[in-house]
Amino acid sequence: MKLVRLLRMLKALPVLALGATALPVTAGDVALVLVNGQYRQLEDPRVPDVARFYTRVLENAGFDVIEGTDRTAPEMRRLAAEFSRALEEDAANRVVIMLGGHMVRGSADTFLLGRDALLDGPFGLAAEGLPLGALTAVLETAQGKALVLMAEPDRPLDPVAGLQIGTDGVTAPQGVTLARGGARPLLSLLRDTLLDDGATYAAAARLAPGGVALSGFVSPHYGLAGAGGTPQDDDTTSGIDTGELAYWNAVRDIGTIDALEAYLRRYPSGRFVTEARRQVRDLREAPLRDAQSAETALNLGRDDRRQVQRNLSLLDFNPRGIDGIFGPGSRAAIKDWQADRGFDATTYLTRAQVTQLQQEADRRAAALEEEARRRRAAEERRDRAFWSDLGDPKSEDSLRAYLERYPDGVFADQAQARLDEIEAERRRQANAELRRAWEDTRARDTIPAYRQFLEAYPRSPFADTAQARLEELQDNARGSGARDAARAEEERIVGNSVTRLLVERRLSQLGLDPGPVDGNLDRQARRAIRRFQRDQGVDPTGFVTQQTMVLMLAVGR
């Protein structure tokens, strides 16, 4: 009985359509109507033969209609190409696509099947029908004035492995309205509501017959026939070209940067240019504002920020200081880390990023500690082997050779003590004048002093000791630039006694014996610092640089 009533209504439809008041014909209105109701291999979907009625209604509303009924896949593609060319050539004002028949979704797109489709699985699906994604993509140039109607069949196909039957998952491109439902209710919606002058998409959604749903661009201000309602005669709208107002309403509802910039290109001197530019700026800045607010909500304290800076330094992203203040250097380091890890480089951290940064730094610290342990063990083996190879008893020359190679070695104290004994014995044996000259030279402890002593006493018992110290001071002088820079950096990093106490305590925790923990970085503490630096593969200056401090805080945690 339902089919009989449908056929009776369809027979009466031409009279109703022709008798309706026609809208003014607008140049460039284009429509594509494709309805497949009879298939050669598949079960017919029971979509009524309504293509000609849609065509009649659309032509009566001023559209140039490209129609196809019961077409094969190649034929539908040719009609779609003709439709696309018509849009490009005529700069279409309004655009309608009406589709009816079996629609099936594969892995990437939904297809309207041609009447010759076999549908034996997901492979070759593209050859069986018309891709709806590609078809609707051409509507992006007609945002706010494009409508897609999808008539769902009364009798859908049986399930097919690997395929999704129907139009679920189909979405409208930006600024395009999508209506789905039965063929007859969709025709009623188009004829009685959507084509009415002044009807908006939102109003059409409210008045839609049962079973019809609108999605995508459903504007309360704009419809297929143009701007809906009557503009208020105030300072905002008086004297505005109605075409511009309609376009602006559509752009405002779409609300994207692309849509706003399209308005600015079309109306460079329009009434809403200032507002459009403001909205574009707000949309561009919104992600940064959101990121900043998200970081603020973390309530990171000064110590938390110092930890972030230490972690960045440990991962070779230099924050230009570990002071707990996120200045330009820290923000640049965060941005570089975010970009390197594939995050949006906002320079502001999220909770997940703080956690990931800490985890990465912990792994890096563990790797550095293990590397330092291996390096320290290997160096100690070489140290002990060198000492053993010197034999017993060890000569003065061999002791000096050991200290030259391992100034902070395992046996450095023992070697130095033996040399001190040798020197003391020489003092006892030297005459009074030579002893006074030598003690004065040692007190001055300068390159000129040792040179003068060697010139005056080239064969004295202290000559070898004087020559060794002279060479040591000359080596130090050659590297004084690097040491001066390291010393100056230490002043910035550990410039107060409290921080120096922490350094000595940390060296003691690492088993490097810095001597008394009193905040005075004396000779023994300097030796411990150099040992630590050698273990970490850092230039052994004996001064606490930022790199040294970061590594001290990282290893052994």
Tab-separated table of C-alpha atoms in Angstrom, residues 321-524:
chain	number	residue	atom	x	y	z
A	321	GLY	CA	70.841	29.000	32.728
A	322	ILE	CA	69.360	26.950	35.575
A	323	ASP	CA	67.674	29.632	37.619
A	324	GLY	CA	64.023	28.531	37.729
A	325	ILE	CA	62.952	31.376	35.412
A	326	PHE	CA	61.550	30.510	31.984
A	327	GLY	CA	63.087	33.346	29.987
A	328	PRO	CA	63.799	33.475	26.227
A	329	GLY	CA	66.570	30.877	26.507
A	330	SER	CA	64.365	28.366	28.315
A	331	ARG	CA	61.437	28.970	25.969
A	332	ALA	CA	63.712	28.447	22.942
A	333	ALA	CA	65.025	25.194	24.459
A	334	ILE	CA	61.470	23.972	25.180
A	335	LYS	CA	60.415	24.863	21.637
A	336	ASP	CA	63.357	22.967	20.122
A	337	TRP	CA	62.653	19.929	22.311
A	338	GLN	CA	58.939	19.977	21.411
A	339	ALA	CA	59.689	20.245	17.693
A	340	ASP	CA	62.262	17.452	17.891
A	341	ARG	CA	59.761	15.186	19.652
A	342	GLY	CA	56.900	15.920	17.229
A	343	PHE	CA	54.834	18.128	19.558
A	344	ASP	CA	53.314	21.481	18.620
A	345	ALA	CA	56.217	23.857	19.275
A	346	THR	CA	54.279	26.305	21.468
A	347	THR	CA	57.168	26.863	23.972
A	348	TYR	CA	54.676	26.027	26.756
A	349	LEU	CA	54.678	22.645	28.498
A	350	THR	CA	51.828	20.261	29.221
A	351	ARG	CA	51.744	17.863	32.155
A	352	ALA	CA	52.444	14.944	29.807
A	353	GLN	CA	55.433	16.771	28.326
A	354	VAL	CA	56.898	17.562	31.767
A	355	THR	CA	56.598	13.862	32.611
A	356	GLN	CA	58.151	12.759	29.317
A	357	LEU	CA	60.984	15.264	29.714
A	358	GLN	CA	61.751	13.895	33.177
A	359	GLN	CA	61.668	10.304	31.932
A	360	GLU	CA	64.006	11.121	29.049
A	361	ALA	CA	66.401	12.929	31.401
A	362	ASP	CA	66.361	9.989	33.838
A	363	ARG	CA	67.234	7.584	31.028
A	364	ARG	CA	69.981	9.914	29.812
A	365	ALA	CA	71.385	10.277	33.331
A	366	ALA	CA	71.420	6.511	33.795
A	367	ALA	CA	73.193	6.089	30.455
A	368	LEU	CA	75.764	8.749	31.378
A	369	GLU	CA	76.350	7.157	34.759
A	370	GLU	CA	76.907	3.753	33.215
A	371	GLU	CA	79.200	5.248	30.600
A	372	ALA	CA	81.168	7.073	33.305
A	373	ARG	CA	81.427	3.882	35.359
A	374	ARG	CA	82.869	1.986	32.399
A	375	ARG	CA	85.254	4.835	31.561
A	376	ARG	CA	86.354	5.101	35.213
A	377	ALA	CA	86.945	1.365	35.475
A	378	ALA	CA	88.952	1.292	32.244
A	379	GLU	CA	91.009	4.314	33.304
A	380	GLU	CA	91.729	2.768	36.690
A	381	ARG	CA	92.910	-0.443	35.033
A	382	ARG	CA	95.310	1.554	32.852
A	383	ASP	CA	96.383	3.614	35.886
A	384	ARG	CA	97.219	0.534	37.951
A	385	ALA	CA	98.977	-1.162	35.053
A	386	PHE	CA	101.151	1.918	34.449
A	387	TRP	CA	102.092	2.102	38.145
A	388	SER	CA	102.910	-1.589	38.228
A	389	ASP	CA	105.094	-1.321	35.128
A	390	LEU	CA	107.264	1.323	36.862
A	391	GLY	CA	108.693	-1.437	39.051
A	392	ASP	CA	110.066	-1.181	42.599
A	393	PRO	CA	111.710	0.787	43.920
A	394	LYS	CA	110.375	3.611	41.765
A	395	SER	CA	112.815	6.259	40.645
A	396	GLU	CA	112.218	9.973	40.789
A	397	ASP	CA	111.854	10.090	37.001
A	398	SER	CA	109.295	7.286	37.011
A	399	LEU	CA	107.317	8.977	39.783
A	400	ARG	CA	107.231	12.223	37.807
A	401	ALA	CA	106.230	10.322	34.661
A	402	TYR	CA	103.333	8.775	36.575
A	403	LEU	CA	102.134	12.134	37.926
A	404	GLU	CA	102.402	13.724	34.501
A	405	ARG	CA	100.164	11.048	33.044
A	406	TYR	CA	97.858	10.539	36.039
A	407	PRO	CA	97.918	13.782	38.104
A	408	ASP	CA	94.783	12.648	39.945
A	409	GLY	CA	95.430	8.919	39.688
A	410	VAL	CA	94.991	6.137	42.209
A	411	PHE	CA	98.620	6.437	43.331
A	412	ALA	CA	99.000	10.208	42.863
A	413	ASP	CA	99.173	10.925	46.594
A	414	GLN	CA	101.666	8.109	47.120
A	415	ALA	CA	103.870	9.303	44.229
A	416	GLN	CA	103.759	12.910	45.402
A	417	ALA	CA	104.610	11.879	48.975
A	418	ARG	CA	107.673	9.973	47.750
A	419	LEU	CA	108.800	12.960	45.664
A	420	ASP	CA	108.336	15.205	48.688
A	421	GLU	CA	110.555	12.846	50.662
A	422	ILE	CA	113.206	12.969	47.932
A	423	GLU	CA	113.110	16.755	47.898
A	424	ALA	CA	113.297	16.974	51.672
A	425	GLU	CA	116.331	14.734	51.640
A	426	ARG	CA	117.974	16.977	49.069
A	427	ARG	CA	117.263	20.002	51.179
A	428	ARG	CA	119.019	18.404	54.072
A	429	GLN	CA	122.010	17.660	51.893
A	430	ALA	CA	122.168	21.084	50.183
A	431	ASN	CA	124.176	23.941	51.558
A	432	ALA	CA	122.452	26.864	53.221
A	433	GLU	CA	122.650	29.223	50.222
A	434	LEU	CA	121.150	26.654	47.816
A	435	ARG	CA	118.390	25.814	50.297
A	436	ARG	CA	117.463	29.484	50.690
A	437	ALA	CA	117.419	29.952	46.888
A	438	TRP	CA	115.260	26.881	46.406
A	439	GLU	CA	112.820	27.739	49.182
A	440	ASP	CA	112.481	31.272	47.782
A	441	THR	CA	111.812	29.833	44.311
A	442	ARG	CA	109.169	27.462	45.676
A	443	ALA	CA	107.541	30.303	47.583
A	444	ARG	CA	107.353	32.466	44.444
A	445	ASP	CA	106.251	29.479	42.323
A	446	THR	CA	106.354	31.335	38.993
A	447	ILE	CA	107.792	30.596	35.567
A	448	PRO	CA	110.464	33.372	35.838
A	449	ALA	CA	111.481	32.173	39.329
A	450	TYR	CA	112.113	28.601	38.185
A	451	ARG	CA	113.984	29.793	35.097
A	452	GLN	CA	116.255	31.982	37.243
A	453	PHE	CA	116.894	29.096	39.657
A	454	LEU	CA	117.802	26.709	36.818
A	455	GLU	CA	120.162	29.269	35.302
A	456	ALA	CA	121.883	29.772	38.648
A	457	TYR	CA	121.901	26.128	39.769
A	458	PRO	CA	121.616	23.923	36.627
A	459	ARG	CA	123.134	20.884	38.334
A	460	SER	CA	121.631	21.243	41.785
A	461	PRO	CA	119.710	18.407	43.455
A	462	PHE	CA	116.548	20.471	42.893
A	463	ALA	CA	117.089	20.944	39.142
A	464	ASP	CA	114.797	18.083	38.084
A	465	THR	CA	112.049	19.230	40.437
A	466	ALA	CA	112.417	22.839	39.225
A	467	GLN	CA	112.283	21.724	35.558
A	468	ALA	CA	109.174	19.592	36.153
A	469	ARG	CA	107.385	22.459	37.925
A	470	LEU	CA	108.457	24.905	35.201
A	471	GLU	CA	106.933	22.679	32.504
A	472	GLU	CA	103.752	22.276	34.550
A	473	LEU	CA	103.341	26.047	34.884
A	474	GLN	CA	104.026	26.546	31.179
A	475	ASP	CA	101.371	23.960	30.311
A	476	ASN	CA	98.967	25.742	32.630
A	477	ALA	CA	99.761	29.081	30.996
A	478	ARG	CA	99.063	27.708	27.543
A	479	GLY	CA	95.592	26.578	28.702
A	480	SER	CA	94.890	29.586	30.875
A	481	GLY	CA	92.241	30.997	28.533
A	482	ALA	CA	90.026	27.943	28.874
A	483	ARG	CA	90.626	27.803	32.632
A	484	ASP	CA	89.864	31.488	33.055
A	485	ALA	CA	86.578	30.995	31.179
A	486	ALA	CA	85.800	27.950	33.327
A	487	ARG	CA	86.687	29.877	36.505
A	488	ALA	CA	84.406	32.762	35.476
A	489	GLU	CA	81.598	30.337	34.703
A	490	GLU	CA	82.074	28.708	38.116
A	491	GLU	CA	81.599	32.099	39.750
A	492	ARG	CA	78.148	32.313	38.142
A	493	ILE	CA	77.181	28.715	38.875
A	494	VAL	CA	78.529	28.207	42.430
A	495	GLY	CA	79.292	31.747	43.500
A	496	ASN	CA	78.318	31.295	47.150
A	497	SER	CA	79.546	29.040	49.946
A	498	VAL	CA	76.225	27.209	50.298
A	499	THR	CA	76.338	26.007	46.688
A	500	ARG	CA	80.009	25.044	47.048
A	501	LEU	CA	79.079	22.973	50.096
A	502	LEU	CA	76.519	21.170	47.949
A	503	VAL	CA	79.185	20.511	45.300
A	504	GLU	CA	81.584	19.027	47.871
A	505	ARG	CA	78.788	16.950	49.398
A	506	ARG	CA	77.838	15.647	45.943
A	507	LEU	CA	81.457	14.763	45.163
A	508	SER	CA	81.644	12.927	48.469
A	509	GLN	CA	78.414	11.027	47.659
A	510	LEU	CA	79.990	9.964	44.355
A	511	GLY	CA	83.014	8.576	46.219
A	512	LEU	CA	85.504	11.115	44.869
A	513	ASP	CA	86.921	12.327	48.263
A	514	PRO	CA	86.923	16.129	47.969
A	515	GLY	CA	88.357	16.482	51.489
A	516	PRO	CA	86.575	18.440	54.236
A	517	VAL	CA	83.030	19.528	53.260
A	518	ASP	CA	83.524	23.155	54.248
A	519	GLY	CA	82.578	25.188	51.143
A	520	ASN	CA	86.243	25.827	50.244
A	521	LEU	CA	87.130	24.271	46.923
A	522	ASP	CA	90.768	23.576	47.846
A	523	ARG	CA	93.369	21.547	46.011
A	524	GLN	CA	91.853	18.217	47.051
